Amino acid sequence: MKKIRIYQLAKELDLASKELVEFLNDLGADVGNHMSSIEHDIAEMVREHFAPAEEDFANDRVETLRPEKIKKRDKKERAEKTTAPKKKSRPKAAKKPKAAPERFISIPENISVRDLAQKLDVAGTEVIKGLMKIGVMASLGQSVDYDIAALIAAEFGAQARPERDLAEQIFEEEICDDPALQKPRPPVVTIMGHVDHGKTTLLDSIRETKVTASEAGGITQHIGAYQVEYNEKLITFLDTPGHEAFTAMRSRGAGVTDIAVLVVAANDGVMPQTVEAINHAKAAGVPIIVAINKIDLEAANPERVKQELTEYELVVEEWGGDTIAVNVSALRGEGIDELLEMILLVAEVEELQANPDCPARGTVIDAQLDKGRGAVATVLISQGTLRVGDAFAVGNVCGKVRAMINDKGNNVQEAGPASPVEVLGISGVPEAGDPFVVVKDEQTARQVAAIQQEKQRERDLSRFSRVTLDDLFERIQEGEVKELNLVIKADVHGSAEAVRSSLEKLSTDEVRVKVIHQAVGAISESDILLASASNAIIIGFNVRPEPNARKAAERDGVDIRVYRIIYNLLDDVKAAMAGLLDPEYKEELLGRAEIREIFKIPGGVVAGCYVTEGKVTRVSQVRLLRDNVIVHEGKIASLKRFKDDVREVVHGYECGIGIERFNDIKEGDVIEAFIMKKVARTL
């Protein structure tokens, strides 16, 4: 029997999608969001629960609130009540609760007694008496919470529902679900698997490009979305990181995908992150295609892989199961065509459809702040068509589409369902995984963003109120429970989320890791102020501190640690928590130079620089920064003043710097000179 999506069932039952998702999760059905699908028999159980049981539920609540008190109250009414409204309002709730048509009213989290009475269309004194019966004393001007208001509403024959604000209405509204307007769309495929099993190489082989070499440590650290064409049909691929530290990113990728391709190396078999990927795909309810990679190696054993997969309820078709398995060699390009054919076959069976003619909706795959282009978000369109000029709300920011760039780097005027595009024209950097929705105008978009920002502020205040200001090392000496407060800054949201998730998993009974703030961009002076006030350590992932921030950190004694590889970050934090602070080599910044001109020479290029602070020495190591993001680290090949080789150049002088085996230098880049000194660790 065909599955049904949550939002379709919610609309049929006249429920909010969020409410139905929570109900199903409480029952033990693991559903992610309103786009998740459930089996037909589960849907029938839900229909039975909400259709006939709803009236009984409302009436039961009336009876449980008033079974014995009605008689007592009736006696009192005969003797005491003299006003007309009281005589009219009481019998309505008590005499014929089942015959009265069921009413629904929307109630906010907190509502005044006067407003509740207006919504119920009864006198305020009646509501006050109803509150007194359940032990709540409140006047007309005082407020009660949703739960209490819902009980009072039930007593007066009304079914309460949480009132949705404009943002909730827009993000949860489904306007693209008319079956008559649905058209086939490309499948969205997520490539998952264990680290070093060849996920990115497989995607490279499909796209016939190479990106692995450009990633630090050879590990994919950001989610990328790409489209390829095969047999005149499009397929959208999401490249999720393979290291287990990036669980949050992979989980987000599975949330928007239609098909999961599980890459397993034929020589290694099923590994811990392979199991994790299987669980994510199953939780998302998506079909799994197994790509058994590295079959060209001598140690390859595809049959052993198939055997190990059966332990996780993945039985391949040739063994009588329903899991498709394809032998591939990403390095040699073998089996790629068969894999793409299987993807299209599964997509055809799934009958993937979307309405391209409604206002666009989608999900943010990743986002970052670009110095030249401002806030940029990679959005995967799920419904509708996004066009240049559309106003939109995304997370707690908004904007108007100024430009769109597809995965091939070309500007496009519109993007349909299952298309990944970079969107420019956003007021701020959204969170990865945020819902993206087109609204009627910019004013509405700003209103939605304001509501979401207020909610975010409330969440932040709630979190910061629990941050300890006690000195970490004093508590260690006293033997109390210790907390390691951290501020995380990263180049993109996906990395920030992954770093936070990884660090929080390091918490033990004795030491807790608490991330008090995370954001995208260079380490700023405000980060130093927060870290100083909270006695926190700042972790920078692929970003550098601004000059003012570095001076503030030295002044306030704030420890800043910058990393490019997550292994090193986790090792340092683990060692600090365990107290294994052995001496190590620590970076000492010598100076900074701004590149003002580029000179081409036979052996490469030389950067014409002006030393803005400190000094640059011939023996120092250098780091090239572009928009405060690390582009390259290496050694100085040459250091000249005019035509003379020199040992060092100090602040206020110009010089020529050549970087060993690196020529991708641009005007405006910054060169940082540093040396590594052996010092005692103080993390």
XYZ file of C-alpha atoms in Angstrom:
683
model
C 0.000 0.000 0.000
C 1.298 3.472 -0.843
C 2.691 5.540 2.002
C 1.225 8.910 2.955
C 3.142 12.028 3.984
C 2.566 13.577 7.411
C 1.379 16.935 6.105
C -1.209 15.282 3.835
C -2.645 13.304 6.742
C -2.571 16.413 8.966
C -4.524 18.377 6.384
C -7.050 15.563 6.060
C -7.573 15.519 9.832
C -7.502 19.329 10.127
C -4.454 19.212 12.417
C -1.192 21.146 12.493
C 1.637 19.129 10.948
C 3.798 19.783 14.009
C 1.079 18.435 16.304
C 0.766 15.232 14.282
C 4.561 14.731 14.180
C 4.722 15.025 17.978
C 1.792 12.616 18.358
C 3.446 9.994 16.146
C 6.797 10.343 17.942
C 5.033 9.858 21.281
C 3.566 6.619 19.879
C 7.066 5.452 18.953
C 6.825 6.057 15.202
C 10.162 7.708 14.359
C 9.207 10.551 12.004
C 11.402 13.534 11.291
C 9.140 16.271 9.976
C 5.934 16.994 8.072
C 7.474 15.631 4.853
C 8.129 12.201 6.380
C 5.998 9.276 5.204
C 4.143 6.651 7.243
C 2.648 3.300 6.334
C -1.028 3.010 5.394
C -1.919 0.944 8.475
C -0.364 3.523 10.821
C -2.291 6.261 9.017
C -5.512 4.323 9.574
C -4.761 4.058 13.293
C -4.215 7.821 13.420
C -7.506 8.449 11.602
C -9.358 6.230 14.059
C -7.766 8.054 16.986
C -8.591 11.561 15.831
C -11.929 11.047 14.068
C -14.369 9.341 16.465
C -12.295 9.757 19.594
C -12.035 13.538 19.346
C -15.600 14.271 20.466
C -15.437 11.653 23.174
C -12.157 13.129 24.371
C -13.623 16.617 24.646
C -16.758 15.348 26.331
C -14.791 13.088 28.674
C -12.890 16.110 29.826
C -16.172 17.940 30.511
C -17.409 14.970 32.498
C -14.189 14.501 34.455
C -14.116 18.162 35.340
C -17.773 18.284 36.429
C -19.249 14.859 37.278
C -20.072 15.356 40.924
C -19.968 19.113 41.216
C -22.757 19.720 38.721
C -25.394 18.518 41.184
C -24.012 20.630 43.992
C -23.719 23.611 41.750
C -27.269 23.159 40.420
C -28.565 23.276 43.985
C -26.622 26.430 44.602
C -27.829 27.930 41.365
C -31.484 27.426 42.342
C -30.898 29.203 45.620
C -28.280 31.823 44.794
C -28.169 32.741 41.115
C -30.234 35.684 40.037
C -28.549 37.151 36.966
C -29.694 36.210 33.479
C -26.333 35.498 31.867
C -25.568 32.860 34.459
C -28.827 31.037 33.762
C -28.136 31.037 30.045
C -24.478 30.065 30.036
C -24.562 27.172 32.497
C -27.107 24.911 30.756
C -25.216 25.176 27.447
C -22.235 23.361 28.836
C -24.088 21.032 31.193
C -27.305 20.024 29.458
C -26.328 19.173 25.924
C -22.550 18.902 25.580
C -22.793 16.067 23.076
C -25.453 17.613 20.924
C -23.650 20.941 20.545
C -21.432 21.216 17.458
C -17.725 21.003 18.281
C -15.971 24.377 18.271
C -12.275 25.083 17.858
C -10.563 28.147 19.286
C -6.936 29.239 18.999
C -5.204 30.056 22.274
C -1.692 31.536 22.658
C 0.841 30.326 25.231
C -0.529 32.869 27.718
C -3.942 34.539 27.568
C -5.784 36.942 29.856
C -9.038 35.791 31.452
C -10.886 38.603 29.660
C -9.589 37.540 26.229
C -10.385 33.893 26.953
C -13.961 34.834 27.841
C -14.289 36.763 24.576
C -13.027 33.793 22.569
C -15.510 31.491 24.339
C -18.298 34.082 23.995
C -19.220 33.842 27.682
C -19.180 36.281 30.587
C -15.844 36.858 32.285
C -17.307 35.858 35.647
C -18.155 32.434 34.232
C -14.514 31.862 33.265
C -13.344 33.030 36.713
C -15.707 30.533 38.391
C -14.457 27.785 36.116
C -10.886 28.626 37.144
C -11.801 28.570 40.812
C -13.179 25.047 40.401
C -9.762 23.785 39.370
C -7.979 25.748 42.081
C -6.794 28.749 40.036
C -7.499 32.240 41.383
C -7.272 34.873 38.629
C -8.929 38.204 37.857
C -10.038 39.428 34.420
C -6.746 41.184 33.793
C -4.514 38.302 34.845
C -3.187 35.662 32.456
C -3.330 31.883 32.499
C -1.199 29.471 30.500
C -2.337 27.357 27.565
C -2.973 24.149 29.521
C -5.344 25.822 31.985
C -7.090 27.770 29.220
C -7.600 24.522 27.289
C -9.317 22.916 30.295
C -11.679 25.879 30.653
C -12.388 25.824 26.914
C -13.296 22.132 27.147
C -15.743 22.876 29.960
C -17.550 25.344 27.709
C -17.703 22.909 24.803
C -14.732 24.175 22.790
C -11.609 22.375 21.623
C -8.456 24.439 22.190
C -5.611 24.619 19.710
C -2.259 26.374 20.070
C -2.402 29.732 18.339
C 0.131 29.931 15.561
C 1.956 33.165 14.862
C 2.622 34.459 11.353
C 5.957 32.656 11.137
C 4.464 29.291 12.109
C 1.598 29.747 9.675
C 3.945 30.506 6.789
C 6.517 27.798 7.528
C 3.923 25.085 8.216
C 1.353 25.986 5.558
C 1.159 23.557 2.674
C 0.065 25.209 -0.567
C 1.780 22.936 -3.069
C 0.029 19.633 -2.342
C -2.700 19.569 -5.019
C -2.222 16.157 -6.714
C -3.480 17.525 -10.041
C -0.586 20.003 -10.193
C 2.176 17.566 -9.264
C 4.828 16.779 -11.876
C 7.815 14.384 -11.827
C 10.988 15.847 -10.341
C 14.631 14.707 -10.104
C 15.574 12.516 -7.145
C 17.748 13.940 -4.359
C 20.477 11.447 -3.508
C 22.684 11.464 -0.420
C 26.002 9.627 -0.513
C 26.788 8.145 2.912
C 29.335 5.804 4.403
C 32.459 5.344 6.514
C 35.394 7.737 6.370
C 37.871 6.974 3.568
C 35.527 4.514 1.847
C 35.462 6.730 -1.241
C 32.271 8.786 -1.041
C 33.709 12.019 -2.450
C 35.781 10.085 -4.999
C 32.618 8.323 -6.156
C 30.831 11.641 -6.554
C 33.879 13.017 -8.383
C 33.764 10.076 -10.744
C 30.105 10.816 -11.430
C 30.704 14.521 -11.936
C 34.073 13.954 -13.644
C 35.705 16.609 -11.444
C 38.122 16.523 -8.570
C 37.440 18.218 -5.264
C 38.967 15.793 -2.766
C 42.443 17.280 -2.984
C 41.198 20.730 -1.979
C 39.705 19.535 1.310
C 41.898 19.787 4.414
C 43.145 16.353 5.413
C 41.426 14.846 2.352
C 38.113 14.751 4.249
C 34.965 16.505 3.011
C 34.066 19.166 5.558
C 31.106 20.967 3.977
C 27.946 19.666 2.359
C 27.888 20.312 -1.375
C 24.934 19.839 -3.694
C 25.377 18.995 -7.371
C 23.223 17.993 -10.330
C 24.235 15.529 -13.033
C 22.399 14.380 -16.151
C 22.145 10.726 -17.136
C 19.942 9.292 -19.892
C 18.403 12.754 -20.327
C 17.277 12.782 -16.679
C 18.622 14.896 -13.815
C 19.859 13.567 -10.477
C 20.694 15.830 -7.515
C 23.511 14.638 -5.243
C 24.280 15.751 -1.691
C 27.844 15.077 -0.588
C 27.754 14.586 3.197
C 30.965 14.341 5.263
C 32.031 10.854 6.182
C 33.810 11.367 9.525
C 31.587 10.501 12.486
C 32.261 13.936 13.997
C 29.963 15.377 11.333
C 26.925 13.368 12.460
C 24.745 16.464 12.638
C 25.543 17.386 9.029
C 24.893 13.891 7.726
C 21.640 13.675 9.668
C 20.507 16.957 8.125
C 21.414 15.687 4.662
C 19.281 12.580 5.159
C 16.335 14.776 6.110
C 15.969 16.238 2.621
C 16.961 13.226 0.571
C 14.908 10.717 -1.439
C 17.506 7.980 -1.909
C 20.574 7.107 0.161
C 23.607 5.601 -1.563
C 25.586 3.710 1.061
C 29.248 3.442 0.069
C 31.059 0.456 1.591
C 34.662 -0.396 0.757
C 34.982 -3.968 -0.501
C 38.245 -4.434 1.414
C 37.040 -2.993 4.784
C 33.395 -4.043 4.992
C 30.870 -2.537 7.382
C 32.477 -0.041 9.795
C 31.074 2.066 12.708
C 30.162 5.044 10.541
C 28.594 2.688 7.999
C 26.189 1.532 10.715
C 25.532 5.147 11.692
C 24.729 6.016 8.073
C 22.358 3.029 7.819
C 20.508 4.198 10.927
C 20.168 7.752 9.588
C 18.774 6.520 6.293
C 16.309 4.194 8.025
C 15.207 6.958 10.380
C 14.543 9.199 7.390
C 12.513 6.429 5.750
C 14.449 6.542 2.468
C 15.404 3.590 0.241
C 19.049 2.506 0.404
C 21.237 1.561 -2.563
C 24.535 -0.052 -1.585
C 27.600 0.876 -3.657
C 30.360 -1.632 -2.925
C 33.451 0.421 -3.760
C 37.147 -0.389 -4.347
C 36.408 -3.685 -6.098
C 39.641 -3.175 -8.091
C 41.765 -3.905 -4.984
C 43.234 -7.369 -4.434
C 41.781 -7.528 -0.919
C 38.264 -6.754 -2.184
C 35.587 -9.167 -0.984
C 32.093 -8.000 -2.058
C 30.441 -11.190 -0.786
C 31.690 -10.533 2.762
C 30.228 -7.012 2.567
C 26.828 -8.414 1.552
C 26.972 -10.894 4.417
C 27.777 -8.158 6.962
C 24.936 -5.966 5.657
C 22.399 -8.671 6.471
C 23.113 -8.071 10.175
C 21.531 -4.644 9.725
C 18.462 -5.871 7.798
C 19.921 -4.972 4.410
C 19.554 -8.109 2.281
C 20.630 -7.693 -1.343
C 18.300 -8.685 -4.185
C 20.421 -11.638 -5.339
C 20.017 -13.125 -1.848
C 16.248 -12.721 -1.921
C 16.053 -9.279 -0.311
C 14.970 -5.910 -1.645
C 18.210 -3.921 -1.258
C 19.953 -2.987 -4.509
C 23.750 -3.480 -4.453
C 26.144 -2.343 -7.196
C 29.854 -3.148 -7.462
C 31.826 -0.012 -8.375
C 35.356 1.297 -8.596
C 35.177 5.070 -8.112
C 38.850 5.412 -9.019
C 38.526 3.614 -12.354
C 34.951 4.643 -13.107
C 33.672 1.056 -13.216
C 30.009 0.407 -12.400
C 29.073 4.112 -12.400
C 26.544 3.755 -15.235
C 24.839 0.837 -13.504
C 24.654 2.812 -10.243
C 23.020 5.768 -11.988
C 20.547 3.438 -13.709
C 19.597 1.935 -10.339
C 19.102 5.416 -8.862
C 16.744 6.366 -11.693
C 14.928 3.029 -11.331
C 14.320 3.542 -7.602
C 13.262 7.150 -8.278
C 10.725 5.904 -10.806
C 9.290 3.425 -8.309
C 9.080 6.131 -5.624
C 7.061 8.345 -8.008
C 8.803 11.524 -6.866
C 6.680 14.557 -7.679
C 6.456 18.256 -6.902
C 4.427 21.261 -7.933
C 6.688 23.618 -9.916
C 4.055 26.356 -10.236
C 3.568 27.368 -6.582
C 5.698 29.698 -4.392
C 9.030 28.052 -3.738
C 9.924 26.148 -0.597
C 13.188 24.501 0.286
C 15.876 23.774 2.865
C 19.194 25.474 3.560
C 21.973 22.955 2.931
C 24.723 25.328 4.062
C 25.363 29.035 4.499
C 28.299 31.361 4.896
C 29.283 35.032 4.923
C 31.192 36.080 1.805
C 33.018 39.419 1.958
C 32.225 40.302 -1.645
C 28.706 38.871 -1.899
C 27.397 39.101 1.660
C 25.355 36.300 3.182
C 25.098 33.330 0.816
C 22.979 30.221 1.358
C 22.920 26.975 -0.603
C 19.233 26.098 -0.876
C 17.688 22.857 -2.126
C 14.265 23.624 -3.599
C 11.627 21.056 -2.580
C 8.444 22.607 -4.040
C 7.667 25.405 -6.470
C 10.034 27.500 -8.562
C 12.338 30.127 -7.069
C 12.884 33.202 -9.221
C 15.143 36.231 -9.046
C 13.219 39.014 -7.302
C 11.200 36.716 -5.003
C 10.848 37.817 -1.366
C 11.531 35.038 1.129
C 11.878 34.117 4.783
C 14.506 31.633 5.911
C 15.044 30.751 9.561
C 15.255 34.029 11.478
C 16.422 36.130 8.519
C 14.811 37.256 5.286
C 15.610 38.825 1.944
C 14.891 39.202 -1.732
C 16.607 36.993 -4.298
C 19.235 39.240 -5.844
C 20.951 36.483 -7.795
C 21.069 32.691 -8.019
C 24.061 30.554 -8.945
C 23.730 26.875 -9.811
C 26.170 24.086 -9.016
C 28.123 24.789 -12.208
C 28.773 28.388 -11.199
C 26.328 29.922 -13.700
C 23.816 32.657 -12.900
C 20.249 31.418 -13.350
C 16.928 33.254 -13.326
C 14.869 30.428 -11.797
C 15.290 27.099 -10.032
C 12.695 24.331 -9.889
C 12.117 21.390 -7.513
C 15.192 19.363 -6.459
C 17.526 22.099 -7.766
C 20.408 23.234 -5.534
C 21.282 26.929 -5.910
C 23.308 29.535 -4.083
C 20.979 32.394 -3.125
C 22.253 35.964 -2.720
C 20.348 38.838 -1.128
C 19.856 37.563 2.437
C 19.782 39.935 5.411
C 21.934 37.585 7.491
C 23.445 34.106 7.575
C 20.735 31.439 8.171
C 21.333 28.162 9.964
C 21.983 25.039 7.952
C 18.744 23.046 7.887
C 16.512 26.134 8.162
C 13.272 26.048 6.113
C 13.205 28.442 3.148
C 9.846 29.790 1.923
C 8.825 32.457 -0.578
C 6.309 35.013 0.748
C 4.126 37.582 -0.987
C 6.292 40.659 -0.282
C 9.344 41.931 1.597
C 7.211 43.388 4.388
C 5.834 39.946 5.225
C 9.347 38.493 5.062
C 10.590 41.108 7.562
C 7.668 40.420 9.905
C 8.412 36.686 9.871
C 12.127 37.324 10.475
C 11.327 39.635 13.416
C 9.131 36.961 15.038
C 11.801 34.294 14.567
C 14.541 36.596 15.923
C 12.492 37.272 19.047
C 12.093 33.528 19.591
C 15.837 33.071 19.104
C 16.573 35.808 21.654
C 14.339 34.047 24.189
C 16.164 30.759 23.580
C 19.566 32.468 23.901
C 18.599 34.205 27.153
C 17.394 30.897 28.526
C 20.687 29.228 27.596
C 22.977 32.026 28.792
C 21.204 32.248 32.140
C 22.619 28.831 32.970
C 26.219 29.648 32.067
C 28.555 29.466 35.080
C 31.018 32.288 35.704
C 33.062 30.332 38.268
C 36.703 29.863 37.515
C 37.266 26.522 35.808
C 40.651 25.767 37.360
C 39.557 26.643 40.916
C 36.753 24.129 40.598
C 39.210 21.509 39.323
C 41.416 22.043 42.392
C 38.408 21.870 44.696
C 37.394 18.560 43.143
C 33.897 19.717 42.199
C 32.062 18.978 38.951
C 33.952 20.869 36.273
C 32.662 22.759 33.258
C 34.644 23.676 30.183
C 32.943 26.669 28.558
C 33.580 27.120 24.847
C 32.800 29.693 22.144
C 32.842 28.214 18.619
C 33.429 30.224 15.442
C 33.605 28.523 12.016
C 33.651 29.437 8.331
C 30.257 27.823 7.593
C 27.283 26.773 9.733
C 27.654 23.091 8.866
C 31.128 22.982 10.416
C 30.022 24.962 13.484
C 27.186 22.493 14.133
C 29.443 19.498 13.671
C 32.159 20.876 15.966
C 29.584 21.657 18.640
C 28.008 18.205 18.396
C 31.418 16.520 18.613
C 32.596 18.556 21.596
C 29.393 18.098 23.587
C 29.739 14.312 23.169
C 33.032 14.518 25.104
C 31.177 15.418 28.326
C 31.602 12.980 31.222
C 30.230 12.738 34.766
C 33.231 14.695 36.054
C 33.710 17.262 33.289
C 30.981 18.913 31.221
C 31.666 20.613 27.896
C 29.310 23.562 27.461
C 29.144 25.513 24.196
C 27.829 28.923 25.223
C 27.901 30.442 21.751
C 28.476 29.408 18.139
C 28.432 31.511 14.987
C 29.901 31.947 11.506
C 32.704 34.363 10.644
C 36.005 35.641 11.961
C 36.621 35.729 15.727
C 35.483 39.215 16.759
C 35.976 41.469 19.763
C 32.448 40.675 20.988
C 33.422 36.981 21.109
C 36.353 37.928 23.359
C 34.039 39.880 25.674
C 31.656 36.935 25.955
C 34.490 34.463 26.548
C 36.046 36.741 29.167
C 32.770 37.142 31.050
C 32.033 33.407 30.959
C 35.593 32.180 31.493
C 35.403 30.398 28.145
C 37.950 29.235 25.594
C 37.426 30.261 21.969
C 37.654 27.555 19.299
C 38.118 28.771 15.725
C 37.517 26.271 12.934
C 39.023 27.450 9.634
C 38.767 31.113 10.692
C 41.164 33.629 12.253
C 40.732 36.362 14.876
C 40.405 39.949 13.743
C 43.323 42.221 14.771
C 41.230 43.999 17.431
C 40.030 40.664 18.761
C 43.582 39.368 19.116
C 44.609 42.456 21.100
C 41.525 42.141 23.318
C 42.323 38.455 23.930
C 45.863 39.303 25.017
C 44.526 42.063 27.287
C 41.838 39.898 28.921
C 43.825 36.671 28.980
C 41.366 34.770 26.763
C 42.737 31.602 25.188
C 42.070 31.313 21.435
C 42.651 28.004 19.659
C 42.413 27.802 15.868
C 42.149 24.530 13.930
C 41.700 23.315 10.377
C 41.318 19.572 11.090
C 38.705 18.380 13.555
C 40.905 15.468 14.730
C 43.408 17.945 16.225
C 40.633 19.966 17.865
C 39.082 16.927 19.562
C 42.481 15.598 20.658
C 43.351 18.909 22.340
C 40.038 19.175 24.165
C 40.203 15.550 25.282
C 43.725 16.076 26.611
C 42.692 19.249 28.438
C 39.771 17.461 30.057
C 41.980 14.582 31.120
C 44.621 16.945 32.472
C 47.261 15.710 30.018
C 48.673 19.148 29.318
C 52.145 18.152 28.156
C 54.401 20.800 26.612
C 53.815 21.331 22.932
C 54.760 23.591 20.068
C 52.575 26.665 20.075
C 52.252 29.310 17.411
C 53.735 32.770 18.068
C 52.507 35.428 15.672
C 55.348 37.637 14.420
C 53.505 40.025 12.137
C 51.039 40.689 9.350
C 51.537 42.048 5.846
C 48.900 43.235 3.393
C 49.307 42.283 -0.279
C 48.988 45.409 -2.410
C 50.406 44.270 -5.753
C 51.249 41.057 -7.599
C 54.472 40.632 -9.623
C 54.896 37.751 -12.047
C 58.373 36.236 -12.314
C 59.655 33.234 -14.300
C 59.409 30.920 -11.271
C 55.936 31.991 -10.161
C 54.633 35.145 -8.466
C 55.855 37.540 -5.795
C 53.510 39.468 -3.517
C 54.262 43.151 -3.089
C 53.427 43.701 0.583
C 53.221 46.367 3.255
C 53.953 45.171 6.801
C 51.002 46.448 8.861
C 52.170 45.112 12.251
C 55.076 43.248 13.810
C 57.666 41.862 11.418
C 58.211 39.230 8.751
C 61.386 37.125 8.907
C 62.992 34.930 6.281
C 62.790 31.814 8.491
C 59.171 32.315 9.628
C 56.258 30.256 8.401
C 53.399 32.088 6.692
C 49.651 31.784 6.442
C 47.648 33.356 3.586
C 44.239 34.745 4.600
C 41.441 35.751 2.251
C 38.465 37.402 3.977
C 39.812 36.057 7.300
C 39.593 32.473 5.991
C 42.782 30.410 5.740
C 43.696 29.686 2.123
C 47.215 28.284 2.491
C 49.985 27.616 5.011
C 53.580 27.240 3.997
C 57.125 28.604 4.053
C 58.683 31.760 2.648
C 60.602 31.126 -0.565
C 62.044 34.661 -0.817
C 61.981 37.913 1.160
C 63.255 41.036 -0.546
C 63.536 44.781 -0.031
C 63.708 46.203 -3.526
C 66.230 43.815 -5.190
C 68.081 42.764 -2.045
C 67.466 39.624 -0.045
C 66.853 40.493 3.604
C 66.511 38.548 6.852
C 63.504 40.507 8.135
C 61.187 43.416 7.345
C 59.533 45.357 10.163
C 56.302 47.320 10.583
C 55.850 50.268 8.195
C 58.075 48.970 5.388
C 57.310 47.426 2.007
C 58.732 44.126 0.818
C 58.363 41.341 -1.706
C 57.329 37.912 -0.416
C 57.398 34.672 -2.391
C 55.579 31.673 -0.912
C 57.069 28.242 -1.503
C 55.109 26.216 -4.100
C 52.048 28.499 -4.004
C 50.977 31.103 -6.562
C 47.250 31.688 -5.966
C 47.788 35.146 -4.468
C 45.406 38.094 -4.868
C 45.523 41.761 -4.008
C 43.914 42.405 -0.631
C 45.016 39.055 0.822
C 46.828 39.122 4.168
C 50.004 37.222 5.015
C 50.552 36.237 8.642
C 54.123 35.373 9.668
C 54.589 33.069 12.650
C 56.998 30.653 14.311
C 56.337 27.568 16.423
C 57.691 27.669 19.988
C 57.764 24.919 22.561
C 55.618 26.073 25.482
C 53.609 24.601 28.312
C 50.004 24.012 27.374
C 47.464 26.230 29.151
C 44.150 25.150 27.618
